Amino acid sequence: MPPNTTASSGQQPGKSRRKKGRKARLIVLVLVLALVGGVAYGGYWSISTVRASFPQTKGSISLDGLSAPVDVKRDGNGIPQIYASSDEDLFMAQGYVQAQDRFYEMDVRRHMTSGRLSEMFGKDQVDNDEFLRTLGWDRVAKEEYDTKLSPATKKYLQAYAKGVNAYLEGKEGKEISLEYAALGFSNDYKPEAWTPVDSVAWLKAMAWDLRGNMQDEIDRALMTSRLGPKQIDDLYPDYPYGRNKAIVQDGQYDDLTETFEQSDSASGTSGTSMGGTTGQSSSDTASSALQTQLTGLYDVLDDLPTAVGVNGNGIGSNAWVVSGKHTITGKPLLANDPHLSASLPSVWYQMGLHCRTVSSKCQYDVSGYTFAGMPGVVIGHNQSISWGMTNSGVDVTDLYLEKLTGDGYLYDGKVKPFTSREETIRVADGTSKKIVVRETNNGPLLSDRDDELVKVGKKATVDAAAPDRGDGYGISLRWTALDAGTTMDAVFAMDKAADWNDFREAAALFEVPSQNLVYADTQGNIGYTLPGKIPTRAEGDSGSIPAPGWDSKYQWTGYIDQDELPFEFNPQRGYIVTANQAVIDQDKYPYRLTTDWGYGARSQRITDLIQSKIDDGGKISTDDMRQMQLDNSSEIAKLLVPQLLKINIADKDVREAQKLLEGWDYTQDADSAAAAYFNSVWRNILKLAFGNKLPKELRVEGQCLWVEPVNTTGPADETEKVRECGQREADQAQPDGGDRWFEVVRGLMDDPNSDWWKTPSSGTRPAANNRDKLFERAMIDARWELTAKLGKDIDTWNWGRLHRLFLKNQTLGTEGPGFLQYALNRGPWRLSGGEATVNATGWNAAGGYGVIWVPSMRMVVNLGDLDKSKWINLTGASGHAYSSHYTDQTNKWAKGELLDWSFSDKAVEENTSDTLVLKP
């Protein structure tokens, strides 16, 4: 996962302290000193210590609580298939086996979701714990467990926890993982028993990672300090419905639209029409008051542990399904590759959960990708159906500007008291800290968690439409995941669904995070459904910018009914593609789902690949689906390269680099010199045209410039320029180069004299006053950037030398002492692919070329013969650093290979390497 943002030099003292805390990350000085000193103890770091935590995978183990023996069959990659005779035994065994391989990862996750990282890692995590306690994920998870989840789900969660605790019983830290052995040098932390709520809470962390447009909401508000409304609109163009198809296109779509239209006219629904927005003036007021608040809020959000994700920037996924009329087998094929931050071990854990005989006593026969720490299968297939997921991107978060007054907040002209609670944060080898969490009717006050935000009233700029600032403004968060829900019920319901109707009923329970769900079954059906708790709003523009919390007109009015959410079943075209594009055409749906879809570069490329195969009269195979997942074609290169080749370059060295683009097929293979040069040109185009003109809060930390706002009347006078240094970590800065920026540039190509194309001279580099001159400057800058990075000889250049993946243990491998990082981390791998490419090995153009998010797994399910399905994980089954299964899948993953995915009893048995029997 990407590193966290750090403050630039010259920041306020509070931010400087946070920067130091981030550098320490999840490890304390005492641990560093102790580990260095520990070398003198010789044998402590012996092979026996490293291997002490490796799981037993053969023979038998007795577990109290089982009703009958359970078989755990592992293949050559250590992937377990569990066979049991009751549901409770099945999930108890799942808990035991996942704890064998991944308990340290599970333990860190639950301390994160409960805001208790300081208990493991010391005082440097107190700020993070304060923020996580303010969100209150574990409190919501407990409410879900107590009041929302079905008795069956509770029973499974209890069985799972019983299995985890059976593994922990009687074990010292070093017998659980190498990381605990390291932690033992600095504190006396010991793992505690697992609880059902620990499992439920992890869903909140995943929802946070996939929460939608909150980052865009922050960025748009921050842009107002240097850009006007027209310029901001330029940087957030409309979705190109005419070019990049929405997910839902035909079939059930037409009937659904008629239903919506009848319902809308009859009930007078308050959902905002797609035809326009209201309340823009008040929202502009709110955003103008948020400059200081949002800068501080970004620091807090980005300081969270990297295990929480990349704060919504660029996260995506691919999933598509092709019906049997277009496949070799005559039955559907389903592909999925969720794009998440790279982590070690991978966020996914492959597993099969099999009842020896499916019956009312034992209902599951399912295989796929699980989360270590949570029972059930999240993505995969059972004996009848298969499903995949991509992030829908619907807007389920809103930031509210709050008028704080004494012990309360202003709402419709009256002061309402805060809802508050006191939390105690325990610190390893330190003094506990008490905090007060305050909430408005919109949600928790995030601004309470940043020292600088206490002073916002002194700095916020407001106009007459806003209430007097008085004691200051705060920021609160309204988010669907902060309400108790039923997503855990949905996981078990999907795992045993037998057909489309079962699946739709299960999906309706999948409230948070809202996901695009694709479906296929062994009977030949394919489908898509959008589940989720998606709010409607009385006024405003669906949360594209922060709203005034003091005005009830901007509150949520309810949620779109599940029966009114878009879906498709067996569309005439014979395939469905989801890759974070628009769910449905804006003119044919009465609710605004979001203002911030992905722009469809990946989805349309996948659609074109499928349609091309169909138009050629071919049938699609499992390997065709795999090859599509690996497509490296650059859509922005197709747009820009023809224009770049028209530019007359005088410098022979730059012209030599330009010639790399002649005849290039726009494919970003790791060994491609043309891909390396083009991506450098693209990065420099973005920097010159946009990046240097953005406010400091969005630019790369330490990048200091004399800047001026882009405007429509010409450049600012030199005396108006100010020197500003960027404040964001390189992996989080803008412009990130994703497909939103493809559309920004596409929209400006026919306006070669736009002010966006103007940039001043710098050193020996010439100024540019139009598009082609800026492109020329970008090609010059790219040539010398790659000369510095890769050498002057372009014959030695290739994309993979720039575009590398490092896998890091997300705690002690991030900022720990060198030898421990060496022990826990792996890499680099030179990768093909790129940003907004089907093979989405994402990188941030503002900061560099390194890989920051990846296809976290890949799968292709063959509904004609499930044993011919294929899968791969980013890392391996094991979380133990020196296990042979720590990263044994990564090389194959990097090459685009897939493993055989056994499902039937016969196939599993033929591929079993180790068998462990768990006995009552």
Tab-separated table of C-alpha atoms in Angstrom, residues 660-825:
chain	number	residue	atom	x	y	z
A	660	LEU	CA	10.741	5.278	-29.991
A	661	LEU	CA	7.076	6.174	-30.426
A	662	GLU	CA	7.103	5.514	-34.183
A	663	GLY	CA	5.292	2.247	-34.833
A	664	TRP	CA	4.676	1.627	-31.147
A	665	ASP	CA	1.486	-0.371	-30.565
A	666	TYR	CA	0.705	1.468	-27.287
A	667	THR	CA	1.349	-1.699	-25.278
A	668	GLN	CA	3.029	-1.138	-21.912
A	669	ASP	CA	5.106	-4.290	-21.619
A	670	ALA	CA	7.815	-4.326	-18.972
A	671	ASP	CA	10.533	-4.551	-21.636
A	672	SER	CA	9.185	-1.668	-23.744
A	673	ALA	CA	11.405	1.404	-24.138
A	674	ALA	CA	8.580	3.244	-25.905
A	675	ALA	CA	6.285	2.699	-22.907
A	676	ALA	CA	8.947	4.096	-20.592
A	677	TYR	CA	9.404	7.211	-22.691
A	678	PHE	CA	5.717	7.815	-23.339
A	679	ASN	CA	4.780	7.506	-19.675
A	680	SER	CA	7.507	9.972	-18.801
A	681	VAL	CA	6.172	12.370	-21.442
A	682	TRP	CA	2.647	11.902	-20.072
A	683	ARG	CA	3.855	12.572	-16.544
A	684	ASN	CA	5.577	15.778	-17.650
A	685	ILE	CA	2.562	16.960	-19.656
A	686	LEU	CA	0.442	16.615	-16.541
A	687	LYS	CA	2.984	18.387	-14.371
A	688	LEU	CA	3.424	21.332	-16.734
A	689	ALA	CA	-0.204	21.783	-17.724
A	690	PHE	CA	-1.902	21.089	-14.399
A	691	GLY	CA	0.275	19.996	-11.514
A	692	ASN	CA	2.255	23.232	-11.233
A	693	LYS	CA	-1.013	25.166	-11.160
A	694	LEU	CA	-2.726	23.235	-8.377
A	695	PRO	CA	-2.730	24.447	-4.760
A	696	LYS	CA	0.080	23.293	-2.504
A	697	GLU	CA	-2.241	20.950	-0.620
A	698	LEU	CA	-2.493	18.706	-3.697
A	699	ARG	CA	1.082	18.885	-4.969
A	700	VAL	CA	4.031	16.650	-4.125
A	701	GLU	CA	5.601	17.320	-0.750
A	702	GLY	CA	8.719	19.476	-0.990
A	703	GLN	CA	8.023	20.539	-4.598
A	704	CYS	CA	8.429	24.314	-4.280
A	705	LEU	CA	7.317	26.645	-7.034
A	706	TRP	CA	6.510	30.256	-7.793
A	707	VAL	CA	2.881	29.732	-8.730
A	708	GLU	CA	-0.089	31.558	-10.135
A	709	PRO	CA	-3.705	30.471	-10.606
A	710	VAL	CA	-4.856	29.465	-14.051
A	711	ASN	CA	-7.399	32.006	-15.286
A	712	THR	CA	-9.301	32.939	-18.385
A	713	THR	CA	-7.985	36.488	-18.727
A	714	GLY	CA	-4.276	35.806	-19.027
A	715	PRO	CA	-1.327	35.224	-16.736
A	716	ALA	CA	-1.008	36.951	-13.381
A	717	ASP	CA	1.451	39.751	-12.869
A	718	GLU	CA	4.861	38.572	-11.637
A	719	THR	CA	4.334	40.455	-8.378
A	720	GLU	CA	1.265	38.310	-7.669
A	721	LYS	CA	3.216	35.066	-7.704
A	722	VAL	CA	4.012	33.333	-4.437
A	723	ARG	CA	6.439	30.578	-3.531
A	724	GLU	CA	4.606	27.517	-2.275
A	725	CYS	CA	5.798	24.026	-1.409
A	726	GLY	CA	3.683	20.930	-1.953
A	727	GLN	CA	2.315	19.075	1.041
A	728	ARG	CA	1.282	15.615	-0.156
A	729	GLU	CA	3.158	12.348	-0.197
A	730	ALA	CA	4.193	11.560	-3.753
A	731	ASP	CA	1.899	8.549	-4.019
A	732	GLN	CA	-1.154	10.638	-3.090
A	733	ALA	CA	-0.572	13.877	-5.010
A	734	GLN	CA	-2.383	15.234	-8.060
A	735	PRO	CA	-2.546	14.973	-10.999
A	736	ASP	CA	-2.330	11.214	-10.482
A	737	GLY	CA	-2.672	10.402	-14.195
A	738	GLY	CA	-5.789	8.236	-13.973
A	739	ASP	CA	-8.525	8.169	-16.567
A	740	ARG	CA	-10.105	11.348	-15.215
A	741	TRP	CA	-6.987	13.079	-16.489
A	742	PHE	CA	-7.365	11.241	-19.812
A	743	GLU	CA	-10.709	13.017	-20.179
A	744	VAL	CA	-9.329	16.367	-19.020
A	745	VAL	CA	-6.656	16.286	-21.720
A	746	ARG	CA	-9.032	14.899	-24.344
A	747	GLY	CA	-11.367	17.815	-23.711
A	748	LEU	CA	-8.551	20.338	-24.235
A	749	MET	CA	-6.991	18.817	-27.359
A	750	ASP	CA	-9.186	20.884	-29.661
A	751	ASP	CA	-8.314	24.080	-27.785
A	752	PRO	CA	-4.568	24.380	-28.453
A	753	ASN	CA	-4.413	27.907	-27.036
A	754	SER	CA	-6.084	27.159	-23.711
A	755	ASP	CA	-4.406	28.739	-20.693
A	756	TRP	CA	-3.909	25.229	-19.332
A	757	TRP	CA	-1.303	24.677	-22.070
A	758	LYS	CA	0.766	27.694	-20.991
A	759	THR	CA	3.784	27.242	-18.749
A	760	PRO	CA	6.754	29.492	-17.942
A	761	SER	CA	10.360	28.762	-18.744
A	762	SER	CA	12.492	26.961	-16.181
A	763	GLY	CA	16.269	27.065	-16.312
A	764	THR	CA	17.238	26.094	-19.850
A	765	ARG	CA	13.765	24.750	-20.628
A	766	PRO	CA	11.687	27.024	-22.888
A	767	ALA	CA	8.341	28.531	-21.982
A	768	ALA	CA	5.225	27.267	-23.747
A	769	ASN	CA	2.226	29.300	-24.853
A	770	ASN	CA	0.210	26.610	-26.616
A	771	ARG	CA	-0.469	22.873	-26.659
A	772	ASP	CA	2.256	21.768	-29.050
A	773	LYS	CA	4.916	23.878	-27.389
A	774	LEU	CA	4.004	22.360	-24.037
A	775	PHE	CA	4.149	18.873	-25.580
A	776	GLU	CA	7.600	19.721	-26.966
A	777	ARG	CA	8.725	20.864	-23.545
A	778	ALA	CA	7.349	17.654	-21.984
A	779	MET	CA	9.285	15.529	-24.481
A	780	ILE	CA	12.480	17.411	-23.664
A	781	ASP	CA	11.938	17.068	-19.926
A	782	ALA	CA	11.096	13.370	-20.297
A	783	ARG	CA	14.255	12.673	-22.295
A	784	TRP	CA	16.483	14.101	-19.604
A	785	GLU	CA	14.487	12.654	-16.746
A	786	LEU	CA	14.970	9.158	-18.159
A	787	THR	CA	18.593	9.884	-18.939
A	788	ALA	CA	19.076	10.560	-15.238
A	789	LYS	CA	17.092	7.501	-14.163
A	790	LEU	CA	17.983	4.934	-16.845
A	791	GLY	CA	21.058	6.256	-18.609
A	792	LYS	CA	21.730	8.112	-21.843
A	793	ASP	CA	21.627	4.996	-24.040
A	794	ILE	CA	17.967	4.504	-24.923
A	795	ASP	CA	18.701	0.910	-25.932
A	796	THR	CA	18.884	0.141	-22.206
A	797	TRP	CA	15.550	1.755	-21.377
A	798	ASN	CA	12.474	-0.232	-20.497
A	799	TRP	CA	9.237	0.353	-18.607
A	800	GLY	CA	9.900	-2.340	-16.019
A	801	ARG	CA	13.020	-0.569	-14.735
A	802	LEU	CA	10.807	2.371	-13.768
A	803	HIS	CA	7.615	0.519	-12.931
A	804	ARG	CA	8.547	-1.698	-10.003
A	805	LEU	CA	6.613	-3.387	-7.235
A	806	PHE	CA	7.971	-3.747	-3.712
A	807	LEU	CA	6.008	-5.859	-1.251
A	808	LYS	CA	6.310	-4.735	2.351
A	809	ASN	CA	5.102	-6.185	5.602
A	810	GLN	CA	2.671	-3.496	6.685
A	811	THR	CA	3.944	-3.081	10.229
A	812	LEU	CA	7.493	-4.030	11.171
A	813	GLY	CA	8.593	-4.200	7.540
A	814	THR	CA	7.691	-0.576	6.846
A	815	GLU	CA	9.934	1.472	9.108
A	816	GLY	CA	11.686	-1.151	11.223
A	817	PRO	CA	15.432	-1.754	11.435
A	818	GLY	CA	17.127	-2.808	8.227
A	819	PHE	CA	17.659	-6.472	8.984
A	820	LEU	CA	14.023	-6.903	10.014
A	821	GLN	CA	12.826	-5.213	6.822
A	822	TYR	CA	15.100	-7.560	4.901
A	823	ALA	CA	13.539	-10.510	6.701
A	824	LEU	CA	9.945	-9.456	6.131
A	825	ASN	CA	9.883	-7.630	2.775
